[in-house]
Amino acid sequence: MAGRSAGERHRALFGTGPAPGDRLRLFCFPYAGGNAAAYRGLRAAAPTGLGVYPVELPGRGRRIREAPHTAMASLVASLADDLQGALDRPYALLGHSLGGLIAYELAVELRERGAPPPAHLFLSAIAAPQWPRTGRPLHRADEAEVRAALLAMGGTPPELLANEEIMALALPVLRADHSVLETYRYRPRPPLPLPVTVFGGSADEVAPPEVLGGWREHSDRPVAIRLFPGGHFFLTTAPAEVMRGIAHGLGLLRPAR
């Protein structure tokens, strides 16, 4: 989005400019193939004072005419540029699956630029970056393999996978997003000086609970791990429960006794 004003960048990212009355902002990054709509339920459950801003990545939604990124470095650098004007008050980052890795790398990038740090980092359904990622790369797989992998993850209704028109639009974005994930190479950096909460699904086979503890290496504060019932896409099936976890992490609600 080079050459655009801050307002134009924010409208592309969020659909609107950040509200000036926000007490705190939460920027949300989607899973591979996902778009801003994935956070509709979370946004509806947000408490007063918390502005929830699902970030629309290139190649989907209102940015469908833009080419999607295929590498983590270019994606994160672009996001850091575009979010600059929205970091004028306390904020947090949330990412689900691939979005969690994006959120972590963005927090590192912002630190390296000397930008205001997040008040909290929420990482959902994603193994720590040093965890080895195995399996056949989907960004090079044939269409049948991609559809089978999506069906196994459980986040895409079978009727959508069978719709040729929808898949013709979705496959290029899916391949690009999986390229971001599958070509990612972790570089050890000092732990982040901020609180981190890791969310997981108790029945998640993509990022099972036992791989979430590795995130403790990436913060110099205590790292909380919270599990929710469900598989890899618990975020969309239990948004109110996840939002309560976010609100607690941000100090907006007292933990239930």
PDB file of C-alpha atoms in Angstrom:
ATOM      1  CA  MET A   1       0.000   0.000   0.000  1.00  0.00           C
ATOM      2  CA  ALA A   2       2.909   2.307  -0.734  1.00  0.00           C
ATOM      3  CA  GLY A   3       1.954   5.885  -1.489  1.00  0.00           C
ATOM      4  CA  ARG A   4      -1.390   5.786   0.327  1.00  0.00           C
ATOM      5  CA  SER A   5      -2.269   8.061   3.210  1.00  0.00           C
ATOM      6  CA  ALA A   6      -2.557   6.614   6.717  1.00  0.00           C
ATOM      7  CA  GLY A   7      -6.351   6.811   6.475  1.00  0.00           C
ATOM      8  CA  GLU A   8      -6.380   4.883   3.192  1.00  0.00           C
ATOM      9  CA  ARG A   9      -4.074   2.237   4.622  1.00  0.00           C
ATOM     10  CA  HIS A  10      -6.235   1.807   7.691  1.00  0.00           C
ATOM     11  CA  ARG A  11      -9.432   1.550   5.637  1.00  0.00           C
ATOM     12  CA  ALA A  12      -7.801  -1.218   3.594  1.00  0.00           C
ATOM     13  CA  LEU A  13      -6.591  -3.002   6.726  1.00  0.00           C
ATOM     14  CA  PHE A  14      -9.652  -2.583   8.932  1.00  0.00           C
ATOM     15  CA  GLY A  15     -12.481  -1.350   6.703  1.00  0.00           C
ATOM     16  CA  THR A  16     -12.440   1.886   8.717  1.00  0.00           C
ATOM     17  CA  GLY A  17      -9.986   4.005  10.625  1.00  0.00           C
ATOM     18  CA  PRO A  18      -9.315   3.071  14.272  1.00  0.00           C
ATOM     19  CA  ALA A  19     -11.857   4.755  16.545  1.00  0.00           C
ATOM     20  CA  PRO A  20     -10.379   7.720  18.442  1.00  0.00           C
ATOM     21  CA  GLY A  21     -12.302   6.693  21.561  1.00  0.00           C
ATOM     22  CA  ASP A  22     -10.624   3.284  21.914  1.00  0.00           C
ATOM     23  CA  ARG A  23      -9.082   2.734  25.319  1.00  0.00           C
ATOM     24  CA  LEU A  24      -7.166  -0.243  23.983  1.00  0.00           C
ATOM     25  CA  ARG A  25      -6.888  -1.854  20.529  1.00  0.00           C
ATOM     26  CA  LEU A  26      -6.635  -5.503  19.548  1.00  0.00           C
ATOM     27  CA  PHE A  27      -5.260  -6.240  16.077  1.00  0.00           C
ATOM     28  CA  CYS A  28      -6.190  -9.728  14.836  1.00  0.00           C
ATOM     29  CA  PHE A  29      -4.424 -11.773  12.143  1.00  0.00           C
ATOM     30  CA  PRO A  30      -6.139 -14.673  10.331  1.00  0.00           C
ATOM     31  CA  TYR A  31      -5.264 -18.305   9.748  1.00  0.00           C
ATOM     32  CA  ALA A  32      -4.041 -19.505   6.340  1.00  0.00           C
ATOM     33  CA  GLY A  33      -6.692 -18.748   3.743  1.00  0.00           C
ATOM     34  CA  GLY A  34      -8.736 -16.767   6.247  1.00  0.00           C
ATOM     35  CA  ASN A  35      -9.890 -13.181   6.125  1.00  0.00           C
ATOM     36  CA  ALA A  36     -11.089 -10.485   8.494  1.00  0.00           C
ATOM     37  CA  ALA A  37     -14.542 -12.057   8.727  1.00  0.00           C
ATOM     38  CA  ALA A  38     -13.052 -14.905  10.788  1.00  0.00           C
ATOM     39  CA  TYR A  39     -13.037 -12.535  13.785  1.00  0.00           C
ATOM     40  CA  ARG A  40     -16.638 -11.342  13.485  1.00  0.00           C
ATOM     41  CA  GLY A  41     -17.743 -13.330  16.537  1.00  0.00           C
ATOM     42  CA  LEU A  42     -14.814 -12.140  18.623  1.00  0.00           C
ATOM     43  CA  ARG A  43     -15.524  -8.545  17.727  1.00  0.00           C
ATOM     44  CA  ALA A  44     -19.168  -8.907  18.750  1.00  0.00           C
ATOM     45  CA  ALA A  45     -18.119 -10.257  22.158  1.00  0.00           C
ATOM     46  CA  ALA A  46     -15.628  -7.484  22.972  1.00  0.00           C
ATOM     47  CA  PRO A  47     -16.132  -5.460  26.161  1.00  0.00           C
ATOM     48  CA  THR A  48     -16.633  -1.697  26.069  1.00  0.00           C
ATOM     49  CA  GLY A  49     -13.396   0.190  25.500  1.00  0.00           C
ATOM     50  CA  LEU A  50     -11.658  -2.562  23.549  1.00  0.00           C
ATOM     51  CA  GLY A  51     -11.516  -1.873  19.822  1.00  0.00           C
ATOM     52  CA  VAL A  52     -11.157  -5.141  17.904  1.00  0.00           C
ATOM     53  CA  TYR A  53      -9.602  -4.723  14.453  1.00  0.00           C
ATOM     54  CA  PRO A  54      -9.363  -7.837  12.273  1.00  0.00           C
ATOM     55  CA  VAL A  55      -6.572  -7.150   9.780  1.00  0.00           C
ATOM     56  CA  GLU A  56      -7.376  -7.873   6.130  1.00  0.00           C
ATOM     57  CA  LEU A  57      -4.314  -9.303   4.414  1.00  0.00           C
ATOM     58  CA  PRO A  58      -3.728  -8.801   0.658  1.00  0.00           C
ATOM     59  CA  GLY A  59      -5.511 -11.106  -1.763  1.00  0.00           C
ATOM     60  CA  ARG A  60      -8.843 -11.444   0.062  1.00  0.00           C
ATOM     61  CA  GLY A  61     -11.917  -9.480   1.105  1.00  0.00           C
ATOM     62  CA  ARG A  62     -11.651  -5.783   0.352  1.00  0.00           C
ATOM     63  CA  ARG A  63      -8.013  -6.338  -0.731  1.00  0.00           C
ATOM     64  CA  ILE A  64      -8.788  -9.067  -3.244  1.00  0.00           C
ATOM     65  CA  ARG A  65      -7.134  -7.140  -6.076  1.00  0.00           C
ATOM     66  CA  GLU A  66      -3.786  -7.085  -4.268  1.00  0.00           C
ATOM     67  CA  ALA A  67      -1.278  -9.911  -4.670  1.00  0.00           C
ATOM     68  CA  PRO A  68      -0.914 -11.986  -1.485  1.00  0.00           C
ATOM     69  CA  HIS A  69       2.471 -12.212   0.191  1.00  0.00           C
ATOM     70  CA  THR A  70       4.361 -15.498  -0.110  1.00  0.00           C
ATOM     71  CA  ALA A  71       7.121 -14.821   2.461  1.00  0.00           C
ATOM     72  CA  MET A  72       6.971 -13.897   6.140  1.00  0.00           C
ATOM     73  CA  ALA A  73       9.586 -11.119   5.965  1.00  0.00           C
ATOM     74  CA  SER A  74       7.793  -9.070   3.316  1.00  0.00           C
ATOM     75  CA  LEU A  75       4.387  -9.574   4.951  1.00  0.00           C
ATOM     76  CA  VAL A  76       5.566  -8.486   8.403  1.00  0.00           C
ATOM     77  CA  ALA A  77       7.499  -5.491   7.070  1.00  0.00           C
ATOM     78  CA  SER A  78       4.389  -4.354   5.193  1.00  0.00           C
ATOM     79  CA  LEU A  79       2.192  -4.756   8.272  1.00  0.00           C
ATOM     80  CA  ALA A  80       4.631  -2.811  10.448  1.00  0.00           C
ATOM     81  CA  ASP A  81       4.584   0.037   7.920  1.00  0.00           C
ATOM     82  CA  ASP A  82       0.807   0.091   7.602  1.00  0.00           C
ATOM     83  CA  LEU A  83       0.003  -0.144  11.322  1.00  0.00           C
ATOM     84  CA  GLN A  84       2.268   2.717  12.399  1.00  0.00           C
ATOM     85  CA  GLY A  85      -0.452   5.338  12.688  1.00  0.00           C
ATOM     86  CA  ALA A  86      -2.723   2.999  14.681  1.00  0.00           C
ATOM     87  CA  LEU A  87      -0.228   2.427  17.520  1.00  0.00           C
ATOM     88  CA  ASP A  88      -0.975   5.736  19.211  1.00  0.00           C
ATOM     89  CA  ARG A  89      -2.609   4.092  22.238  1.00  0.00           C
ATOM     90  CA  PRO A  90      -2.178   0.777  24.104  1.00  0.00           C
ATOM     91  CA  TYR A  91      -2.696  -2.218  21.833  1.00  0.00           C
ATOM     92  CA  ALA A  92      -2.400  -5.987  21.738  1.00  0.00           C
ATOM     93  CA  LEU A  93      -1.816  -8.516  18.956  1.00  0.00           C
ATOM     94  CA  LEU A  94      -3.782 -11.715  18.391  1.00  0.00           C
ATOM     95  CA  GLY A  95      -3.193 -14.335  15.733  1.00  0.00           C
ATOM     96  CA  HIS A  96      -4.731 -17.729  15.086  1.00  0.00           C
ATOM     97  CA  SER A  97      -2.671 -20.537  13.497  1.00  0.00           C
ATOM     98  CA  LEU A  98      -0.535 -18.862  10.791  1.00  0.00           C
ATOM     99  CA  GLY A  99      -1.813 -15.557  12.194  1.00  0.00           C
ATOM    100  CA  GLY A 100      -0.137 -16.378  15.513  1.00  0.00           C
ATOM    101  CA  LEU A 101       3.240 -16.691  13.853  1.00  0.00           C
ATOM    102  CA  ILE A 102       2.587 -13.425  12.013  1.00  0.00           C
ATOM    103  CA  ALA A 103       1.670 -11.706  15.305  1.00  0.00           C
ATOM    104  CA  TYR A 104       4.866 -12.950  16.973  1.00  0.00           C
ATOM    105  CA  GLU A 105       7.116 -11.876  14.095  1.00  0.00           C
ATOM    106  CA  LEU A 106       5.338  -8.506  13.947  1.00  0.00           C
ATOM    107  CA  ALA A 107       6.004  -7.953  17.664  1.00  0.00           C
ATOM    108  CA  VAL A 108       9.694  -8.679  17.023  1.00  0.00           C
ATOM    109  CA  GLU A 109       9.752  -6.360  14.000  1.00  0.00           C
ATOM    110  CA  LEU A 110       8.116  -3.532  15.950  1.00  0.00           C
ATOM    111  CA  ARG A 111      10.678  -3.951  18.736  1.00  0.00           C
ATOM    112  CA  GLU A 112      13.528  -3.749  16.215  1.00  0.00           C
ATOM    113  CA  ARG A 113      12.015  -0.535  14.799  1.00  0.00           C
ATOM    114  CA  GLY A 114      11.705   1.042  18.226  1.00  0.00           C
ATOM    115  CA  ALA A 115       7.900   1.251  17.960  1.00  0.00           C
ATOM    116  CA  PRO A 116       5.633   1.180  21.031  1.00  0.00           C
ATOM    117  CA  PRO A 117       5.424  -2.470  22.170  1.00  0.00           C
ATOM    118  CA  PRO A 118       2.169  -4.405  22.470  1.00  0.00           C
ATOM    119  CA  ALA A 119       0.577  -4.539  25.904  1.00  0.00           C
ATOM    120  CA  HIS A 120      -0.014  -8.255  25.351  1.00  0.00           C
ATOM    121  CA  LEU A 121       0.572 -10.941  22.724  1.00  0.00           C
ATOM    122  CA  PHE A 122      -2.147 -13.575  22.206  1.00  0.00           C
ATOM    123  CA  LEU A 123      -1.118 -16.645  20.201  1.00  0.00           C
ATOM    124  CA  SER A 124      -3.777 -19.149  19.212  1.00  0.00           C
ATOM    125  CA  ALA A 125      -3.475 -22.700  17.816  1.00  0.00           C
ATOM    126  CA  ILE A 126       0.158 -22.408  16.724  1.00  0.00           C
ATOM    127  CA  ALA A 127       3.321 -24.190  17.843  1.00  0.00           C
ATOM    128  CA  ALA A 128       6.276 -22.102  18.975  1.00  0.00           C
ATOM    129  CA  PRO A 129       8.458 -21.004  16.060  1.00  0.00           C
ATOM    130  CA  GLN A 130      11.386 -23.262  16.964  1.00  0.00           C
ATOM    131  CA  TRP A 131       9.130 -26.332  16.802  1.00  0.00           C
ATOM    132  CA  PRO A 132       9.921 -28.428  13.680  1.00  0.00           C
ATOM    133  CA  ARG A 133       7.182 -28.367  11.057  1.00  0.00           C
ATOM    134  CA  THR A 134       6.764 -31.588   9.152  1.00  0.00           C
ATOM    135  CA  GLY A 135       4.456 -32.832   6.433  1.00  0.00           C
ATOM    136  CA  ARG A 136       4.155 -32.250   2.718  1.00  0.00           C
ATOM    137  CA  PRO A 137       4.214 -28.531   1.836  1.00  0.00           C
ATOM    138  CA  LEU A 138       0.720 -27.517   0.773  1.00  0.00           C
ATOM    139  CA  HIS A 139       1.880 -24.521  -1.237  1.00  0.00           C
ATOM    140  CA  ARG A 140       3.287 -27.026  -3.764  1.00  0.00           C
ATOM    141  CA  ALA A 141       0.629 -29.718  -3.399  1.00  0.00           C
ATOM    142  CA  ASP A 142      -1.948 -30.471  -6.051  1.00  0.00           C
ATOM    143  CA  GLU A 143      -5.511 -29.271  -5.643  1.00  0.00           C
ATOM    144  CA  ALA A 144      -6.854 -32.602  -4.385  1.00  0.00           C
ATOM    145  CA  GLU A 145      -4.256 -32.699  -1.596  1.00  0.00           C
ATOM    146  CA  VAL A 146      -5.044 -29.134  -0.550  1.00  0.00           C
ATOM    147  CA  ARG A 147      -8.761 -29.893  -0.358  1.00  0.00           C
ATOM    148  CA  ALA A 148      -8.120 -33.080   1.620  1.00  0.00           C
ATOM    149  CA  ALA A 149      -5.890 -31.229   4.099  1.00  0.00           C
ATOM    150  CA  LEU A 150      -8.506 -28.501   4.600  1.00  0.00           C
ATOM    151  CA  LEU A 151     -11.219 -31.091   5.149  1.00  0.00           C
ATOM    152  CA  ALA A 152      -9.081 -32.868   7.759  1.00  0.00           C
ATOM    153  CA  MET A 153      -8.488 -29.621   9.669  1.00  0.00           C
ATOM    154  CA  GLY A 154     -12.230 -29.137   9.978  1.00  0.00           C
ATOM    155  CA  GLY A 155     -12.418 -25.394   9.418  1.00  0.00           C
ATOM    156  CA  THR A 156     -13.900 -25.415   5.912  1.00  0.00           C
ATOM    157  CA  PRO A 157     -17.401 -26.784   5.215  1.00  0.00           C
ATOM    158  CA  PRO A 158     -17.306 -29.653   2.686  1.00  0.00           C
ATOM    159  CA  GLU A 159     -19.809 -27.839   0.461  1.00  0.00           C
ATOM    160  CA  LEU A 160     -17.369 -24.945   0.057  1.00  0.00           C
ATOM    161  CA  LEU A 161     -14.531 -27.319  -0.786  1.00  0.00           C
ATOM    162  CA  ALA A 162     -16.749 -28.802  -3.483  1.00  0.00           C
ATOM    163  CA  ASN A 163     -17.626 -25.407  -4.976  1.00  0.00           C
ATOM    164  CA  GLU A 164     -15.357 -24.887  -7.989  1.00  0.00           C
ATOM    165  CA  GLU A 165     -15.928 -21.113  -8.237  1.00  0.00           C
ATOM    166  CA  ILE A 166     -15.124 -20.502  -4.572  1.00  0.00           C
ATOM    167  CA  MET A 167     -12.065 -22.737  -4.678  1.00  0.00           C
ATOM    168  CA  ALA A 168     -10.765 -21.014  -7.808  1.00  0.00           C
ATOM    169  CA  LEU A 169     -10.665 -17.781  -5.785  1.00  0.00           C
ATOM    170  CA  ALA A 170      -9.456 -19.366  -2.542  1.00  0.00           C
ATOM    171  CA  LEU A 171      -6.652 -21.621  -3.783  1.00  0.00           C
ATOM    172  CA  PRO A 172      -4.169 -18.878  -4.790  1.00  0.00           C
ATOM    173  CA  VAL A 173      -4.519 -17.259  -1.361  1.00  0.00           C
ATOM    174  CA  LEU A 174      -4.233 -20.622   0.396  1.00  0.00           C
ATOM    175  CA  ARG A 175      -1.078 -21.470  -1.507  1.00  0.00           C
ATOM    176  CA  ALA A 176       0.425 -18.046  -0.779  1.00  0.00           C
ATOM    177  CA  ASP A 177      -0.384 -18.282   2.922  1.00  0.00           C
ATOM    178  CA  HIS A 178       1.045 -21.783   3.169  1.00  0.00           C
ATOM    179  CA  SER A 179       4.162 -20.522   1.416  1.00  0.00           C
ATOM    180  CA  VAL A 180       4.492 -17.897   4.174  1.00  0.00           C
ATOM    181  CA  LEU A 181       4.221 -20.657   6.780  1.00  0.00           C
ATOM    182  CA  GLU A 182       6.220 -23.396   5.066  1.00  0.00           C
ATOM    183  CA  THR A 183       9.163 -21.259   3.926  1.00  0.00           C
ATOM    184  CA  TYR A 184       9.439 -19.566   7.331  1.00  0.00           C
ATOM    185  CA  ARG A 185      12.778 -20.066   9.058  1.00  0.00           C
ATOM    186  CA  TYR A 186      13.041 -19.200  12.729  1.00  0.00           C
ATOM    187  CA  ARG A 187      15.846 -16.867  13.817  1.00  0.00           C
ATOM    188  CA  PRO A 188      16.582 -16.934  17.571  1.00  0.00           C
ATOM    189  CA  ARG A 189      16.035 -13.523  19.164  1.00  0.00           C
ATOM    190  CA  PRO A 190      15.967 -12.329  22.783  1.00  0.00           C
ATOM    191  CA  PRO A 191      12.653 -12.974  24.562  1.00  0.00           C
ATOM    192  CA  LEU A 192      10.005 -10.311  24.197  1.00  0.00           C
ATOM    193  CA  PRO A 193       9.538  -8.066  27.268  1.00  0.00           C
ATOM    194  CA  LEU A 194       5.768  -8.422  27.345  1.00  0.00           C
ATOM    195  CA  PRO A 195       3.092 -10.806  28.649  1.00  0.00           C
ATOM    196  CA  VAL A 196       2.017 -13.656  26.377  1.00  0.00           C
ATOM    197  CA  THR A 197      -1.087 -15.840  26.466  1.00  0.00           C
ATOM    198  CA  VAL A 198      -1.290 -18.973  24.345  1.00  0.00           C
ATOM    199  CA  PHE A 199      -4.698 -20.414  23.448  1.00  0.00           C
ATOM    200  CA  GLY A 200      -5.164 -23.997  22.305  1.00  0.00           C
ATOM    201  CA  GLY A 201      -7.866 -26.492  21.472  1.00  0.00           C
ATOM    202  CA  SER A 202      -7.950 -29.554  23.702  1.00  0.00           C
ATOM    203  CA  ALA A 203      -8.592 -31.766  20.653  1.00  0.00           C
ATOM    204  CA  ASP A 204      -6.454 -29.827  18.155  1.00  0.00           C
ATOM    205  CA  GLU A 205      -4.446 -32.239  16.010  1.00  0.00           C
ATOM    206  CA  VAL A 206      -2.688 -29.473  14.043  1.00  0.00           C
ATOM    207  CA  ALA A 207      -1.266 -27.685  17.099  1.00  0.00           C
ATOM    208  CA  PRO A 208      -1.878 -30.106  19.986  1.00  0.00           C
ATOM    209  CA  PRO A 209      -1.564 -28.877  23.579  1.00  0.00           C
ATOM    210  CA  GLU A 210       1.886 -30.434  24.061  1.00  0.00           C
ATOM    211  CA  VAL A 211       3.512 -28.120  21.473  1.00  0.00           C
ATOM    212  CA  LEU A 212       2.238 -24.887  23.039  1.00  0.00           C
ATOM    213  CA  GLY A 213       4.639 -24.777  25.979  1.00  0.00           C
ATOM    214  CA  GLY A 214       7.540 -23.883  23.697  1.00  0.00           C
ATOM    215  CA  TRP A 215       6.256 -20.307  23.659  1.00  0.00           C
ATOM    216  CA  ARG A 216       7.633 -19.876  27.197  1.00  0.00           C
ATOM    217  CA  GLU A 217      11.059 -19.317  25.627  1.00  0.00           C
ATOM    218  CA  HIS A 218       9.841 -16.194  23.835  1.00  0.00           C
ATOM    219  CA  SER A 219       8.846 -13.923  26.706  1.00  0.00           C
ATOM    220  CA  ASP A 220      10.685 -12.769  29.822  1.00  0.00           C
ATOM    221  CA  ARG A 221       7.314 -12.693  31.614  1.00  0.00           C
ATOM    222  CA  PRO A 222       5.192 -15.657  32.712  1.00  0.00           C
ATOM    223  CA  VAL A 223       3.419 -17.219  29.721  1.00  0.00           C
ATOM    224  CA  ALA A 224      -0.164 -18.355  30.328  1.00  0.00           C
ATOM    225  CA  ILE A 225      -1.581 -21.315  28.406  1.00  0.00           C
ATOM    226  CA  ARG A 226      -5.362 -21.696  28.193  1.00  0.00           C
ATOM    227  CA  LEU A 227      -7.137 -24.608  26.558  1.00  0.00           C
ATOM    228  CA  PHE A 228     -10.651 -24.572  25.129  1.00  0.00           C
ATOM    229  CA  PRO A 229     -12.819 -27.503  24.102  1.00  0.00           C
ATOM    230  CA  GLY A 230     -12.594 -28.247  20.406  1.00  0.00           C
ATOM    231  CA  GLY A 231     -10.200 -28.744  17.532  1.00  0.00           C
ATOM    232  CA  HIS A 232      -8.067 -26.371  15.500  1.00  0.00           C
ATOM    233  CA  PHE A 233     -10.835 -23.827  14.881  1.00  0.00           C
ATOM    234  CA  PHE A 234     -12.094 -23.402  18.462  1.00  0.00           C
ATOM    235  CA  LEU A 235     -11.690 -19.655  17.943  1.00  0.00           C
ATOM    236  CA  THR A 236     -14.703 -19.561  15.613  1.00  0.00           C
ATOM    237  CA  THR A 237     -16.828 -22.009  17.619  1.00  0.00           C
ATOM    238  CA  ALA A 238     -16.303 -20.394  21.046  1.00  0.00           C
ATOM    239  CA  PRO A 239     -15.604 -16.673  20.411  1.00  0.00           C
ATOM    240  CA  ALA A 240     -17.222 -15.457  23.635  1.00  0.00           C
ATOM    241  CA  GLU A 241     -15.066 -17.788  25.742  1.00  0.00           C
ATOM    242  CA  VAL A 242     -11.920 -16.757  23.885  1.00  0.00           C
ATOM    243  CA  MET A 243     -12.801 -13.083  24.316  1.00  0.00           C
ATOM    244  CA  ARG A 244     -13.161 -13.619  28.049  1.00  0.00           C
ATOM    245  CA  GLY A 245      -9.628 -15.022  28.057  1.00  0.00           C
ATOM    246  CA  ILE A 246      -8.409 -11.973  26.136  1.00  0.00           C
ATOM    247  CA  ALA A 247     -10.203  -9.566  28.472  1.00  0.00           C
ATOM    248  CA  HIS A 248      -8.694 -11.288  31.511  1.00  0.00           C
ATOM    249  CA  GLY A 249      -5.222 -11.127  29.964  1.00  0.00           C
ATOM    250  CA  LEU A 250      -5.648  -7.402  29.349  1.00  0.00           C
ATOM    251  CA  GLY A 251      -6.937  -6.753  32.852  1.00  0.00           C
ATOM    252  CA  LEU A 252     -10.373  -5.715  31.604  1.00  0.00           C
ATOM    253  CA  LEU A 253     -12.180  -8.382  33.626  1.00  0.00           C
ATOM    254  CA  ARG A 254     -11.468  -9.981  36.947  1.00  0.00           C
ATOM    255  CA  PRO A 255     -10.981 -13.750  36.800  1.00  0.00           C
ATOM    256  CA  ALA A 256     -14.049 -15.687  37.884  1.00  0.00           C
ATOM    257  CA  ARG A 257     -13.797 -17.170  41.373  1.00  0.00           C
TER     258      ARG A 257
END
